[in-house]
Tab-separated table of C-alpha atoms in Angstrom:
chain	number	residue	atom	x	y	z
A	256	UNK	CA	6.775	-36.060	0.579
A	257	UNK	CA	4.372	-33.613	-0.690
A	258	UNK	CA	5.121	-30.296	-2.320
A	259	UNK	CA	3.067	-28.873	0.599
A	260	UNK	CA	3.005	-25.285	-0.183
A	261	UNK	CA	2.160	-26.109	-3.746
A	262	UNK	CA	-0.878	-28.664	-2.772
A	263	UNK	CA	-1.984	-25.944	0.001
A	264	UNK	CA	-1.965	-23.601	-2.759
A	265	UNK	CA	-4.117	-25.941	-4.803
A	266	UNK	CA	-6.570	-27.537	-2.688
A	267	UNK	CA	-7.046	-23.702	-1.137
A	268	UNK	CA	-7.468	-22.299	-5.025
A	269	UNK	CA	-10.240	-24.994	-5.217
A	270	UNK	CA	-12.584	-24.084	-2.720
A	271	UNK	CA	-15.456	-21.814	-2.395
A	272	UNK	CA	-12.955	-18.504	-0.440
A	273	UNK	CA	-13.759	-15.903	-2.538
A	274	UNK	CA	-11.209	-13.271	-1.966
A	275	UNK	CA	-11.528	-9.817	-1.259
A	276	UNK	CA	-7.694	-9.167	-1.473
A	277	UNK	CA	-4.914	-8.656	-3.818
A	278	UNK	CA	-3.651	-9.735	-6.484
A	279	UNK	CA	-6.474	-7.756	-8.669
A	280	UNK	CA	-6.582	-10.817	-11.108
A	281	UNK	CA	-9.506	-12.422	-8.852
A	282	UNK	CA	-7.600	-15.620	-9.426
A	283	UNK	CA	-10.170	-16.071	-12.535
A	284	UNK	CA	-8.663	-17.832	-15.119
A	285	UNK	CA	-11.210	-18.209	-17.179
A	286	UNK	CA	-10.299	-14.832	-18.382
A	287	UNK	CA	-6.793	-14.368	-17.737
A	288	UNK	CA	-5.424	-17.968	-18.668
A	289	UNK	CA	-1.806	-19.350	-19.118
A	290	UNK	CA	-0.064	-22.282	-20.463
A	291	UNK	CA	1.982	-24.276	-17.729
A	292	UNK	CA	4.762	-21.719	-16.977
A	293	UNK	CA	7.247	-24.766	-16.796
A	294	UNK	CA	6.989	-24.067	-20.942
A	295	UNK	CA	7.673	-20.733	-21.520
A	296	UNK	CA	9.869	-19.805	-18.487
A	297	UNK	CA	12.728	-18.035	-20.714
A	298	UNK	CA	15.390	-16.576	-20.172
A	299	UNK	CA	17.403	-13.608	-22.127
A	300	UNK	CA	18.318	-15.606	-25.237
A	301	UNK	CA	18.294	-14.285	-27.920
A	302	UNK	CA	15.192	-12.873	-29.776
A	303	UNK	CA	13.843	-12.071	-26.254
A	304	UNK	CA	15.456	-8.657	-25.318
A	305	UNK	CA	16.563	-7.859	-22.025
A	306	UNK	CA	14.916	-6.060	-19.265
A	307	UNK	CA	17.483	-3.740	-17.837
A	308	UNK	CA	18.566	-2.542	-21.832
A	309	UNK	CA	14.972	-3.783	-23.228
A	310	UNK	CA	14.769	-2.636	-27.270
A	311	UNK	CA	12.671	-5.389	-28.171
A	312	UNK	CA	9.428	-6.906	-26.939
A	313	UNK	CA	9.895	-5.824	-23.477
A	314	UNK	CA	10.178	-2.202	-24.529
A	315	UNK	CA	7.025	-2.710	-26.650
A	316	UNK	CA	5.348	-4.119	-22.930
A	317	UNK	CA	6.412	-1.123	-21.313
A	318	UNK	CA	5.440	1.222	-24.572
A	319	UNK	CA	2.045	-0.427	-23.950
A	320	UNK	CA	2.023	1.020	-20.545
A	321	UNK	CA	3.475	4.025	-22.119
A	322	UNK	CA	-0.083	4.347	-23.840
A	323	UNK	CA	-2.085	3.121	-21.421
A	324	UNK	CA	-0.959	5.405	-18.402
A	325	UNK	CA	-0.222	8.794	-20.484
A	326	UNK	CA	3.328	8.621	-18.961
A	327	UNK	CA	6.411	10.637	-20.798
A	328	UNK	CA	8.739	6.752	-19.623
A	329	UNK	CA	7.364	3.649	-17.993
A	330	UNK	CA	10.061	0.440	-16.905
A	331	UNK	CA	8.749	-2.855	-15.932
A	332	UNK	CA	9.406	-3.517	-12.492
A	333	UNK	CA	9.050	-7.393	-11.109
A	334	UNK	CA	11.036	-6.530	-7.359
A	335	UNK	CA	7.265	-5.133	-6.966
A	336	UNK	CA	6.129	-1.179	-5.732
A	337	UNK	CA	9.330	-2.135	-2.806
A	338	UNK	CA	12.038	-2.323	-5.941
A	339	UNK	CA	10.927	0.136	-7.742
A	340	UNK	CA	10.307	2.988	-4.449
A	341	UNK	CA	14.418	1.199	-3.342
A	342	UNK	CA	15.315	2.859	-6.955
A	343	UNK	CA	13.041	6.182	-7.356
A	344	UNK	CA	14.489	7.080	-4.339
A	345	UNK	CA	17.884	6.123	-4.937
A	346	UNK	CA	18.010	8.158	-8.068
A	347	UNK	CA	16.410	10.892	-6.566
A	348	UNK	CA	18.749	12.290	-3.705
A	349	UNK	CA	22.190	11.295	-2.504
A	350	UNK	CA	23.097	11.035	0.989
A	351	UNK	CA	22.924	14.323	3.581
A	352	UNK	CA	19.562	15.104	1.395
A	353	UNK	CA	16.856	16.027	2.923
A	354	UNK	CA	13.882	14.648	2.301
A	355	UNK	CA	10.239	15.268	3.273
A	356	UNK	CA	8.293	11.879	3.798
A	357	UNK	CA	4.896	11.222	4.281
A	358	UNK	CA	4.505	9.529	7.958
A	359	UNK	CA	2.177	6.837	6.746
A	360	UNK	CA	4.239	5.675	4.053
A	361	UNK	CA	5.322	1.598	3.534
A	362	UNK	CA	7.720	0.128	5.553
A	363	UNK	CA	10.260	0.290	1.852
A	364	UNK	CA	10.277	3.992	1.809
A	365	UNK	CA	12.528	3.941	4.811
A	366	UNK	CA	14.829	1.050	4.086
A	367	UNK	CA	15.480	3.535	1.343
A	368	UNK	CA	16.079	6.570	3.325
A	369	UNK	CA	18.376	4.074	5.627
A	370	UNK	CA	20.532	2.165	3.125
A	371	UNK	CA	20.695	6.038	1.588
A	372	UNK	CA	21.750	7.822	4.615
A	373	UNK	CA	18.933	10.417	3.989
A	374	UNK	CA	17.855	13.151	6.913
A	375	UNK	CA	13.709	13.044	7.098
A	376	UNK	CA	11.440	15.388	7.636
A	377	UNK	CA	7.865	13.577	8.641
A	378	UNK	CA	4.423	14.957	7.851
A	379	UNK	CA	1.744	13.658	9.331
A	380	UNK	CA	-2.024	13.689	8.236
A	381	UNK	CA	-4.510	13.722	10.043
A	382	UNK	CA	-6.714	10.739	11.568
A	383	UNK	CA	-9.868	10.363	9.994
A	384	UNK	CA	-11.920	11.230	13.912
A	385	UNK	CA	-15.052	8.990	13.037
A	386	UNK	CA	-12.342	5.835	11.931
A	387	UNK	CA	-9.402	6.400	13.158
A	388	UNK	CA	-7.021	5.776	9.573
A	389	UNK	CA	-4.968	8.382	8.458
A	390	UNK	CA	-6.173	10.769	6.062
A	391	UNK	CA	-4.384	12.757	2.777
A	392	UNK	CA	-1.664	15.274	2.842
A	393	UNK	CA	-2.003	18.540	3.629
A	394	UNK	CA	-0.602	20.368	0.655
A	395	UNK	CA	-0.491	23.429	3.038
A	396	UNK	CA	1.855	21.666	5.170
A	397	UNK	CA	3.909	20.684	2.348
A	398	UNK	CA	4.467	23.911	2.040
A	399	UNK	CA	4.792	25.344	5.495
A	400	UNK	CA	7.106	22.001	6.253
A	401	UNK	CA	9.836	23.496	3.054
A	402	UNK	CA	9.681	27.391	4.444
A	403	UNK	CA	10.547	25.537	8.257
A	404	UNK	CA	13.039	22.941	6.259
A	405	UNK	CA	14.530	25.187	3.128
A	406	UNK	CA	17.358	22.152	2.588
A	407	UNK	CA	14.459	19.492	1.320
A	408	UNK	CA	15.366	18.194	-2.144
A	409	UNK	CA	11.819	16.552	-2.930
A	410	UNK	CA	9.337	14.655	-0.977
A	411	UNK	CA	7.840	10.931	-0.898
A	412	UNK	CA	4.477	9.965	-0.193
A	413	UNK	CA	1.157	7.480	-0.986
A	414	UNK	CA	-1.570	8.020	-2.475
A	415	UNK	CA	-3.775	6.219	-2.468
A	416	UNK	CA	-3.914	5.131	1.295
A	417	UNK	CA	-4.201	1.580	2.291
A	418	UNK	CA	-8.244	2.715	2.315
A	419	UNK	CA	-8.239	4.493	-0.714
A	420	UNK	CA	-7.490	8.319	0.278
A	421	UNK	CA	-5.898	10.305	-2.329
A	422	UNK	CA	-3.971	13.758	-2.199
A	423	UNK	CA	-3.894	17.101	-3.840
A	424	UNK	CA	-0.810	15.822	-6.233
A	425	UNK	CA	-1.106	18.156	-8.101
A	426	UNK	CA	-1.132	20.694	-6.539
A	427	UNK	CA	1.297	19.366	-4.014
A	428	UNK	CA	3.614	18.734	-6.663
A	429	UNK	CA	3.532	22.052	-7.996
A	430	UNK	CA	4.700	22.865	-4.707
A	431	UNK	CA	7.589	20.942	-4.375
A	432	UNK	CA	8.439	21.564	-8.091
A	433	UNK	CA	8.493	25.473	-7.029
A	434	UNK	CA	10.754	24.907	-4.607
A	435	UNK	CA	13.233	22.973	-7.202
A	436	UNK	CA	12.431	19.332	-6.144
A	437	UNK	CA	11.252	15.934	-7.049
A	438	UNK	CA	7.935	14.737	-6.100
A	439	UNK	CA	7.919	11.368	-5.420
A	440	UNK	CA	4.226	8.714	-5.527
A	441	UNK	CA	4.154	5.660	-3.943
A	442	UNK	CA	0.570	4.497	-5.804
A	443	UNK	CA	1.094	0.867	-5.503
A	444	UNK	CA	-2.471	0.610	-4.902
A	445	UNK	CA	-3.923	2.528	-7.345
A	446	UNK	CA	-2.642	1.027	-11.000
A	447	UNK	CA	-6.638	1.150	-11.785
A	448	UNK	CA	-7.208	5.359	-10.919
A	449	UNK	CA	-7.872	6.886	-14.684
A	450	UNK	CA	-8.989	3.736	-16.117
A	451	UNK	CA	-12.410	4.944	-15.671
A	452	UNK	CA	-14.224	8.327	-14.609
A	453	UNK	CA	-15.756	6.897	-11.175
A	454	UNK	CA	-11.922	6.390	-10.062
A	455	UNK	CA	-9.971	9.415	-9.192
A	456	UNK	CA	-7.181	10.630	-11.198
A	457	UNK	CA	-3.697	9.022	-10.863
A	458	UNK	CA	-0.649	10.712	-9.919
A	459	UNK	CA	1.136	10.138	-13.229
A	460	UNK	CA	-1.774	13.167	-14.799
A	461	UNK	CA	-1.419	14.556	-11.281
A	462	UNK	CA	2.801	16.115	-12.501
A	463	UNK	CA	5.049	13.836	-9.791
A	464	UNK	CA	7.894	13.274	-11.521
A	465	UNK	CA	7.869	9.499	-10.287
A	466	UNK	CA	4.833	7.213	-9.688
A	467	UNK	CA	5.414	3.590	-8.710
A	468	UNK	CA	2.458	1.356	-9.465
A	469	UNK	CA	1.827	-2.088	-8.490
A	470	UNK	CA	-0.311	-3.925	-11.557
A	471	UNK	CA	-0.731	-6.815	-8.859
A	472	UNK	CA	-3.111	-5.228	-6.806
A	473	UNK	CA	-5.582	-4.290	-8.214
A	474	UNK	CA	-5.484	-4.923	-12.083
A	475	UNK	CA	-5.317	-8.779	-13.507
A	476	UNK	CA	-1.885	-9.382	-13.562
A	477	UNK	CA	0.510	-11.706	-11.063
A	478	UNK	CA	1.688	-11.013	-7.792
A	479	UNK	CA	4.989	-9.179	-8.122
A	480	UNK	CA	4.125	-7.262	-10.878
A	481	UNK	CA	4.375	-3.089	-11.500
A	482	UNK	CA	5.339	-0.125	-13.166
A	483	UNK	CA	7.428	3.058	-12.343
A	484	UNK	CA	6.539	5.865	-14.296
A	485	UNK	CA	9.003	8.825	-15.110
A	486	UNK	CA	7.988	12.129	-16.296
A	487	UNK	CA	9.988	15.878	-16.482
A	488	UNK	CA	13.829	16.424	-17.282
A	489	UNK	CA	14.344	16.194	-13.014
A	490	UNK	CA	14.893	12.661	-12.884
A	491	UNK	CA	18.297	11.589	-14.214
A	492	UNK	CA	17.177	8.687	-16.632
A	493	UNK	CA	20.487	6.604	-16.500
A	494	UNK	CA	21.082	6.506	-13.145
A	495	UNK	CA	17.633	5.616	-12.694
A	496	UNK	CA	17.974	2.815	-14.907
A	497	UNK	CA	21.314	1.713	-12.918
A	498	UNK	CA	19.251	2.011	-10.056
A	499	UNK	CA	16.480	-0.737	-11.435
A	500	UNK	CA	18.720	-3.157	-12.669
A	501	UNK	CA	20.699	-2.481	-8.712
A	502	UNK	CA	17.837	-3.162	-6.934
A	503	UNK	CA	15.789	-5.675	-9.429
A	504	UNK	CA	16.882	-8.983	-9.830
A	505	UNK	CA	19.550	-9.664	-13.038
A	506	UNK	CA	17.003	-12.987	-13.605
A	507	UNK	CA	13.928	-11.435	-14.192
A	508	UNK	CA	11.540	-13.748	-14.526
A	509	UNK	CA	9.260	-14.107	-17.676
A	510	UNK	CA	6.215	-15.454	-16.527
A	511	UNK	CA	5.683	-12.164	-14.879
A	512	UNK	CA	6.829	-9.891	-17.903
A	513	UNK	CA	4.572	-12.386	-19.773
A	514	UNK	CA	1.677	-11.424	-17.505
A	515	UNK	CA	2.382	-7.104	-17.548
A	516	UNK	CA	1.911	-7.893	-21.312
A	517	UNK	CA	-1.509	-9.843	-21.316
A	518	UNK	CA	-2.629	-7.365	-18.480
A	519	UNK	CA	-2.206	-4.431	-20.290
A	520	UNK	CA	-3.242	-5.584	-23.717
A	521	UNK	CA	-6.098	-6.496	-22.043
A	522	UNK	CA	-6.745	-2.578	-20.405
A	523	UNK	CA	-5.787	-1.355	-23.642
A	524	UNK	CA	-7.862	-3.937	-26.323
A	525	UNK	CA	-10.947	-4.458	-22.705
A	526	UNK	CA	-10.221	-1.573	-20.499
A	527	UNK	CA	-13.162	0.677	-21.249
A	528	UNK	CA	-15.894	-1.438	-21.267
A	529	UNK	CA	-14.934	-4.198	-17.986
A	530	UNK	CA	-14.212	-1.182	-14.963
A	531	UNK	CA	-17.779	0.411	-16.415
A	532	UNK	CA	-19.305	-2.648	-15.313
A	533	UNK	CA	-16.945	-2.543	-12.413
A	534	UNK	CA	-17.965	0.905	-12.170
A	535	UNK	CA	-21.639	-0.440	-11.378
A	536	UNK	CA	-21.652	-3.425	-9.680
A	537	UNK	CA	-19.087	-1.124	-7.118
A	538	UNK	CA	-21.782	2.064	-7.130
A	539	UNK	CA	-24.897	-0.799	-6.053
A	540	UNK	CA	-22.637	-2.788	-3.407
A	541	UNK	CA	-21.665	0.832	-1.871
A	542	UNK	CA	-25.610	2.263	-2.024
A	543	UNK	CA	-26.333	-1.457	-0.427
A	544	UNK	CA	-23.486	-1.350	2.313
A	545	UNK	CA	-24.897	2.311	3.608
A	546	UNK	CA	-28.139	0.556	4.541
A	547	UNK	CA	-27.086	-1.492	6.959
A	548	UNK	CA	-27.934	-0.745	10.753
A	549	UNK	CA	-24.602	-1.100	12.627
A	550	UNK	CA	-21.992	-1.939	10.189
A	551	UNK	CA	-20.826	1.390	8.653
A	552	UNK	CA	-18.663	3.119	5.809
A	553	UNK	CA	-17.033	6.060	5.037
A	554	UNK	CA	-17.826	8.125	2.273
A	555	UNK	CA	-14.657	9.828	1.691
A	556	UNK	CA	-14.721	13.222	-1.761
A	557	UNK	CA	-11.942	12.033	-3.462
A	558	UNK	CA	-11.256	9.421	-1.752
A	559	UNK	CA	-11.088	5.928	-4.332
A	560	UNK	CA	-14.003	4.028	-4.243
A	561	UNK	CA	-12.952	0.399	-5.021
A	562	UNK	CA	-11.798	-0.116	-1.122
A	563	UNK	CA	-14.460	-1.300	1.311
A	564	UNK	CA	-13.588	-0.265	4.767
A	565	UNK	CA	-16.166	-2.177	6.376
A	566	UNK	CA	-16.327	-0.135	10.877
A	567	UNK	CA	-18.118	-2.219	13.113
A	568	UNK	CA	-17.028	1.048	15.833
A	569	UNK	CA	-18.898	1.560	18.817
A	570	UNK	CA	-20.767	-2.040	17.940
A	571	UNK	CA	-20.550	-5.219	20.955
A	572	UNK	CA	-18.034	-6.340	18.234
A	573	UNK	CA	-14.173	-6.586	18.035
A	574	UNK	CA	-13.078	-5.339	14.691
A	575	UNK	CA	-10.889	-8.865	14.611
A	576	UNK	CA	-14.468	-10.937	15.312
A	577	UNK	CA	-15.740	-9.411	12.189
A	578	UNK	CA	-13.258	-10.378	10.150
A	579	UNK	CA	-12.945	-13.613	11.278
A	580	UNK	CA	-16.564	-14.230	10.990
A	581	UNK	CA	-16.438	-13.069	7.161
A	582	UNK	CA	-13.584	-15.923	7.377
A	583	UNK	CA	-15.169	-18.920	8.900
A	584	UNK	CA	-18.502	-18.832	8.437
A	585	UNK	CA	-18.923	-16.897	5.464
A	586	UNK	CA	-15.546	-17.961	3.230
A	587	UNK	CA	-15.074	-14.549	2.377
A	588	UNK	CA	-11.212	-13.653	3.019
A	589	UNK	CA	-10.139	-9.979	3.640
A	590	UNK	CA	-7.302	-8.069	3.047
A	591	UNK	CA	-6.585	-6.704	6.634
A	592	UNK	CA	-8.301	-5.902	9.789
A	593	UNK	CA	-7.036	-2.949	11.226
A	594	UNK	CA	-8.523	-1.558	14.978
A	595	UNK	CA	-12.641	-1.687	14.470
A	596	UNK	CA	-12.559	-2.140	10.850
A	597	UNK	CA	-11.871	-4.593	8.194
A	598	UNK	CA	-10.435	-3.935	4.189
A	599	UNK	CA	-12.260	-5.340	1.730
A	600	UNK	CA	-9.732	-4.627	-1.756
A	601	UNK	CA	-12.215	-4.736	-4.801
A	602	UNK	CA	-11.203	-4.767	-8.704
A	603	UNK	CA	-12.574	-5.170	-12.169
A	604	UNK	CA	-12.208	-8.498	-11.854
A	605	UNK	CA	-15.159	-8.964	-9.077
A	606	UNK	CA	-18.014	-10.708	-9.728
A	607	UNK	CA	-21.512	-9.558	-9.600
A	608	UNK	CA	-21.715	-13.118	-7.240
A	609	UNK	CA	-18.820	-11.939	-5.396
A	610	UNK	CA	-20.170	-8.456	-4.512
A	611	UNK	CA	-23.395	-10.464	-3.764
A	612	UNK	CA	-22.314	-12.446	-1.001
A	613	UNK	CA	-19.944	-9.975	0.461
A	614	UNK	CA	-23.222	-8.177	0.815
A	615	UNK	CA	-25.604	-10.891	2.342
A	616	UNK	CA	-22.529	-11.782	4.822
A	617	UNK	CA	-22.612	-8.290	6.243
A	618	UNK	CA	-26.447	-8.082	6.190
A	619	UNK	CA	-26.097	-11.166	8.137
A	620	UNK	CA	-24.090	-9.903	10.381
A	621	UNK	CA	-25.712	-6.836	10.728
A	622	UNK	CA	-28.466	-8.164	11.962
A	623	UNK	CA	-26.978	-9.712	14.711
A	624	UNK	CA	-24.223	-7.837	16.843
A	625	UNK	CA	-25.393	-4.794	18.867
A	626	UNK	CA	-24.736	-1.417	19.914
A	627	UNK	CA	-21.700	-1.294	22.643
A	628	UNK	CA	-18.918	0.796	23.945
A	629	UNK	CA	-15.994	-1.379	22.203
A	630	UNK	CA	-12.988	1.467	21.127
A	631	UNK	CA	-10.274	1.242	19.103
A	632	UNK	CA	-8.601	4.054	19.256
A	633	UNK	CA	-8.746	7.247	20.969
A	634	UNK	CA	-11.080	9.527	19.358
A	635	UNK	CA	-10.285	12.514	22.068
A	636	UNK	CA	-5.882	12.150	21.805
A	637	UNK	CA	-4.015	15.177	22.025
A	638	UNK	CA	-3.030	17.980	18.859
A	639	UNK	CA	-0.001	16.189	17.102
A	640	UNK	CA	2.441	18.749	15.562
A	641	UNK	CA	2.033	18.072	11.440
A	642	UNK	CA	5.720	17.169	10.860
A	643	UNK	CA	8.337	15.232	12.847
A	644	UNK	CA	12.264	14.887	13.104
A	645	UNK	CA	13.805	11.451	14.287
A	646	UNK	CA	16.253	12.254	16.665
A	647	UNK	CA	18.844	10.147	14.469
A	648	UNK	CA	18.766	9.555	10.856
A	649	UNK	CA	17.395	5.975	10.266
A	650	UNK	CA	21.026	4.876	8.723
A	651	UNK	CA	22.753	6.110	11.400
A	652	UNK	CA	20.425	3.968	13.896
A	653	UNK	CA	20.473	1.227	12.315
A	654	UNK	CA	24.394	1.362	12.790
A	655	UNK	CA	24.285	2.044	16.922
A	656	UNK	CA	24.181	-0.801	19.134
A	657	UNK	CA	20.997	-1.749	20.425
A	658	UNK	CA	19.998	-3.491	23.584
A	659	UNK	CA	16.902	-5.087	24.447
A	660	UNK	CA	14.307	-3.662	27.319
A	661	UNK	CA	10.776	-3.996	28.377
A	662	UNK	CA	7.946	-2.086	26.857
A	663	UNK	CA	7.883	0.137	29.998
A	664	UNK	CA	11.060	0.461	30.427
A	665	UNK	CA	11.804	1.485	26.406
A	666	UNK	CA	10.005	4.947	27.062
A	667	UNK	CA	12.499	7.888	26.919
A	668	UNK	CA	14.832	5.870	24.663
A	669	UNK	CA	15.075	5.387	21.308
A	670	UNK	CA	13.971	3.123	19.024
A	671	UNK	CA	16.705	0.483	17.470
A	672	UNK	CA	14.316	-1.664	14.942
A	673	UNK	CA	11.085	-1.254	12.963
A	674	UNK	CA	7.927	-1.792	14.857
A	675	UNK	CA	4.552	-2.370	12.302
A	676	UNK	CA	1.678	-4.291	11.385
A	677	UNK	CA	1.373	-5.893	8.526
A	678	UNK	CA	-0.765	-5.633	6.253
A	679	UNK	CA	0.250	-2.319	5.679
A	680	UNK	CA	3.527	-2.719	6.947
A	681	UNK	CA	3.395	1.482	7.604
A	682	UNK	CA	5.727	1.937	10.566
A	683	UNK	CA	4.772	2.608	14.115
A	684	UNK	CA	8.230	3.261	15.376
A	685	UNK	CA	11.655	3.972	12.631
A	686	UNK	CA	14.840	3.257	13.823
A	687	UNK	CA	15.769	6.791	15.881
A	688	UNK	CA	12.358	7.825	16.793
A	689	UNK	CA	12.036	8.798	20.191
A	690	UNK	CA	9.344	6.166	22.440
A	691	UNK	CA	7.379	7.680	24.565
A	692	UNK	CA	3.792	6.614	26.325
A	693	UNK	CA	1.697	7.135	23.293
A	694	UNK	CA	3.619	4.783	21.075
A	695	UNK	CA	3.719	1.643	24.308
A	696	UNK	CA	-0.107	2.407	24.314
A	697	UNK	CA	-0.894	2.221	20.626
A	698	UNK	CA	1.339	-0.613	21.171
A	699	UNK	CA	-0.463	-2.207	23.655
A	700	UNK	CA	-3.736	-1.970	21.802
A	701	UNK	CA	-2.613	-3.530	18.570
A	702	UNK	CA	-2.070	-6.573	20.678
A	703	UNK	CA	-5.173	-6.657	22.951
A	704	UNK	CA	-6.900	-6.253	19.837
A	705	UNK	CA	-6.397	-9.341	18.283
A	706	UNK	CA	-3.494	-8.109	15.841
A	707	UNK	CA	0.253	-9.064	15.372
A	708	UNK	CA	3.328	-6.078	15.606
A	709	UNK	CA	6.370	-7.294	13.598
A	710	UNK	CA	9.988	-5.942	13.506
A	711	UNK	CA	11.137	-4.998	16.920
A	712	UNK	CA	8.669	-5.966	19.407
A	713	UNK	CA	8.457	-9.380	21.449
A	714	UNK	CA	5.180	-9.468	23.065
A	715	UNK	CA	6.407	-13.159	24.387
A	716	UNK	CA	9.069	-11.768	26.101
A	717	UNK	CA	7.675	-8.016	26.476
A	718	UNK	CA	10.847	-6.635	25.070
A	719	UNK	CA	12.034	-3.999	22.264
A	720	UNK	CA	14.808	-3.367	20.611
A	721	UNK	CA	16.354	0.512	21.297
A	722	UNK	CA	19.353	2.005	21.040
A	723	UNK	CA	22.039	1.596	24.151
A	724	UNK	CA	21.640	5.003	25.777
């Protein structure tokens, strides 16, 4: 009998498939190697510290993170950013609190709202009119939300987004602080920010109270590793420690923590030069892509240039067909396909050869596609109010009796479950939100584009989970 998963991973890693997806180490084993992990997969034995009460070797790793990112305090995460987000929200807020939440947050934020029985006010970013993805959170809208809902105790938002859109955290955190609240930023996709002037500054420098980063997404660390940074005096550090021990394993992997140590040590000793080379390569690649005729890539002021949003909107090629062509014909694995674009994630560990392969693949595809009328989102969609409150808080909705109805019958009901695409893991519907015709149309468009929906919708039966009336 074979260890099928292990064998498949080895086989794939030995192929010529190039990763334009996380993790950020890009499988560069010659640069970031380890001994056989079985050799040093230990636990909390004498002399090796304890993650949840660090005062030795692990504390030293956390001090490296504080030095690299300039934070007041940094703690290791071994359950990914999701564990850090759950812990941060449970630290900052208490059951019944009103919280301002960017509606394009990751599903882990919604899970925290549900578990802690919080009352969210959703703030919606505008959509990019040309490409269809969410833009930044408006600081003016944040200010307006606090006027309308003065009971709000703080805010949770994502910056940068999957597509690299960065919000003005300096201004937003000041507005929240002036209101007496706490600002939490999911910066899972931004562990590289601030490492070189070509990239935007981190939310840590922007003044957020808690910032959660996935080291493995854009830096050379193993999957599931991350950091939570804390600043100022508004966060109860003792409570944060308790919540981190609640939402993280009591048997943290020393292999993962050693990976964090290696990553931070590398960044402090070699990172500056490596990021300078990376920025130069990335800049030249972006310039070359802009010379293509049909494949387009947005240039948005202040956005993270490491994310390559490659669009075939308005051509005779669908986003899914574009994604499949890159993977099957050119052996380039993208991070995500969404509507009419694919997302290529780059990192400091990408090679010149990898960038060259991507450009020549795009050039070959660009020469074959033609202008067309395939469109994957409604550019004339009606104006959306920047704020919304679920008719039933997620925690209450999760406990209500549910039933399954067809998609057409669901209109007028409240959602009884999450429905989302993964990636990026942003719910199209969250429990307690009303289901209307526009939501149903959006779900149909996702399925027609050849993409998957996860959660409370069964496409084979055309049934979704709703709260019983």
